[in-house]
Amino acid sequence: MTERTYLRVREDMPPGHVRTPAYLRGKTGWIERELGSFPNPEELAYRHAGTPTPLLRVRFSMAEVWGDAAENPQDTLDAEIYAHWLAPAEAPHAT
Amino acid sequence: MPHDHHDHLSPSGHPYRPDNDHPLTYWQQMEIAVRELLIEKGVTTAAEISAQIDAMDARSPTDGAKVVARAWTDPAFREALFADASAATREMGFDIGPMRLIALENTAEVHNVVVCTLCSCYPRNLLGLPPDWYKSRAYRARTVKEPRKVLAEFGVDLPDGTTVRVHDSTADMRYVVIPMRPEGTEGLDEEALAALVTRDSMIGTGLAKAP
């Protein structure tokens, strides 16, 4: 298995149009694949041009997302997250 | 009496649908205003808008089923599909517009299911309009939290050894699940195989039908 690159989703709750689901903020996952750059939807929503922003598919374990309430800790959740929401991270204890 | 509540039923035996003579909502007014302005200013025409609605209505899960059947029978196509699903479906002749599509492979070890928690993102340009339940808060909230329970309610019971991968369609990609080819279908051609592929099997809330 190739080395995983872990990233943590910013825990902010900014106002306005945001496409980072609240339930994933503060959670750590690993890069499933990189998708290239797309206009930032947070700017598009207010009729700005939209700065090209890298978009990544990040994979989270259900254990990381839901803790002890996870239905099956080994199952996974993938989401597309823009780079400005992600910061390098260590592997979480529950993967 | 078979129809005790006859006051609420039409002669066909079905409930009357209430007339939609309530005032327009803010967003309905906005849609009409913007549409009329675009036509008035010559940006588009009513005929073009109708044609676009027709084109969207013409799309249906049978298009996706053809893609799945080909993935089951043509190894080179299957490889191309998982490498770049947009290019592979376009190459098959489907006009999917600018849609960025990712195909998700179901195997004996992995079952994929798609949801959009933020709104109702769906690969409309390939599968047509989504089912109503796909847009419901219950499906959107529960699929990321308890996917196995949701799948069981759809009649999909997975072995404990299967990993469930939930895909939250949060941004610019759209997803189509490529279900496993059912057993006992070795002799079937692509057309017969496509008939086994249901809409739900391409969302991940179902399996392909047995022949």
Coordinates of C-alpha atoms in Angstrom, one line a residue, chain A residues 18-21 23-24 33 35 38-39 55 57 59 62 66 69-72 74-82, chain B residues 82 100 102 104 117-119 121 144-149 160 162-173 175:
Chain A
V18 CA -19.4 27.0 1.7
R19 CA -19.2 23.6 0.1
T20 CA -17.3 21.9 3.0
P21 CA -19.9 19.9 4.9
Y23 CA -19.9 17.3 9.8
L24 CA -16.3 17.0 8.3
R33 CA -7.1 11.5 -5.5
L35 CA -8.9 16.5 -9.1
F38 CA -11.7 24.6 -10.0
P39 CA -13.0 28.1 -9.4
L55 CA -9.9 20.3 -5.3
R57 CA -11.0 13.9 -2.9
R59 CA -11.2 9.8 2.4
M62 CA -16.3 6.4 9.7
W66 CA -18.5 9.6 13.9
A69 CA -21.3 6.3 17.1
A70 CA -19.9 4.9 13.9
E71 CA -22.0 2.2 12.4
N72 CA -19.0 0.4 11.1
Q74 CA -13.9 0.5 8.9
D75 CA -16.3 1.9 6.4
T76 CA -15.3 5.1 4.7
L77 CA -16.6 8.5 3.5
D78 CA -15.1 10.4 0.6
A79 CA -15.8 14.0 -0.1
E80 CA -14.4 16.7 -2.4
I81 CA -12.7 19.4 -0.4
Y82 CA -11.0 22.6 -1.7
Chain B
F82 CA -12.3 4.1 -14.2
R100 CA -17.0 15.7 -14.6
I102 CA -16.2 9.5 -11.7
L104 CA -17.0 3.8 -8.8
T117 CA -25.5 16.1 1.7
L118 CA -25.3 19.8 0.7
C119 CA -28.0 19.7 -1.9
C121 CA -25.9 16.8 -7.0
V144 CA -23.3 9.4 5.7
K145 CA -24.1 8.3 9.3
E146 CA -25.7 4.9 9.0
P147 CA -25.2 3.7 5.4
R148 CA -25.7 0.0 6.1
K149 CA -29.1 0.7 7.8
D160 CA -19.9 -7.8 7.3
T162 CA -17.7 -5.8 2.7
T163 CA -16.4 -2.3 3.1
V164 CA -19.0 0.4 2.5
R165 CA -17.7 3.5 0.8
V166 CA -20.0 6.5 1.0
H167 CA -19.3 9.3 -1.5
D168 CA -20.5 12.7 -0.6
S169 CA -20.9 14.6 -3.8
T170 CA -19.8 18.0 -2.4
A171 CA -18.3 19.9 -5.3
D172 CA -17.5 19.6 -9.0
M173 CA -17.6 15.8 -9.6
Y175 CA -20.6 9.9 -9.5

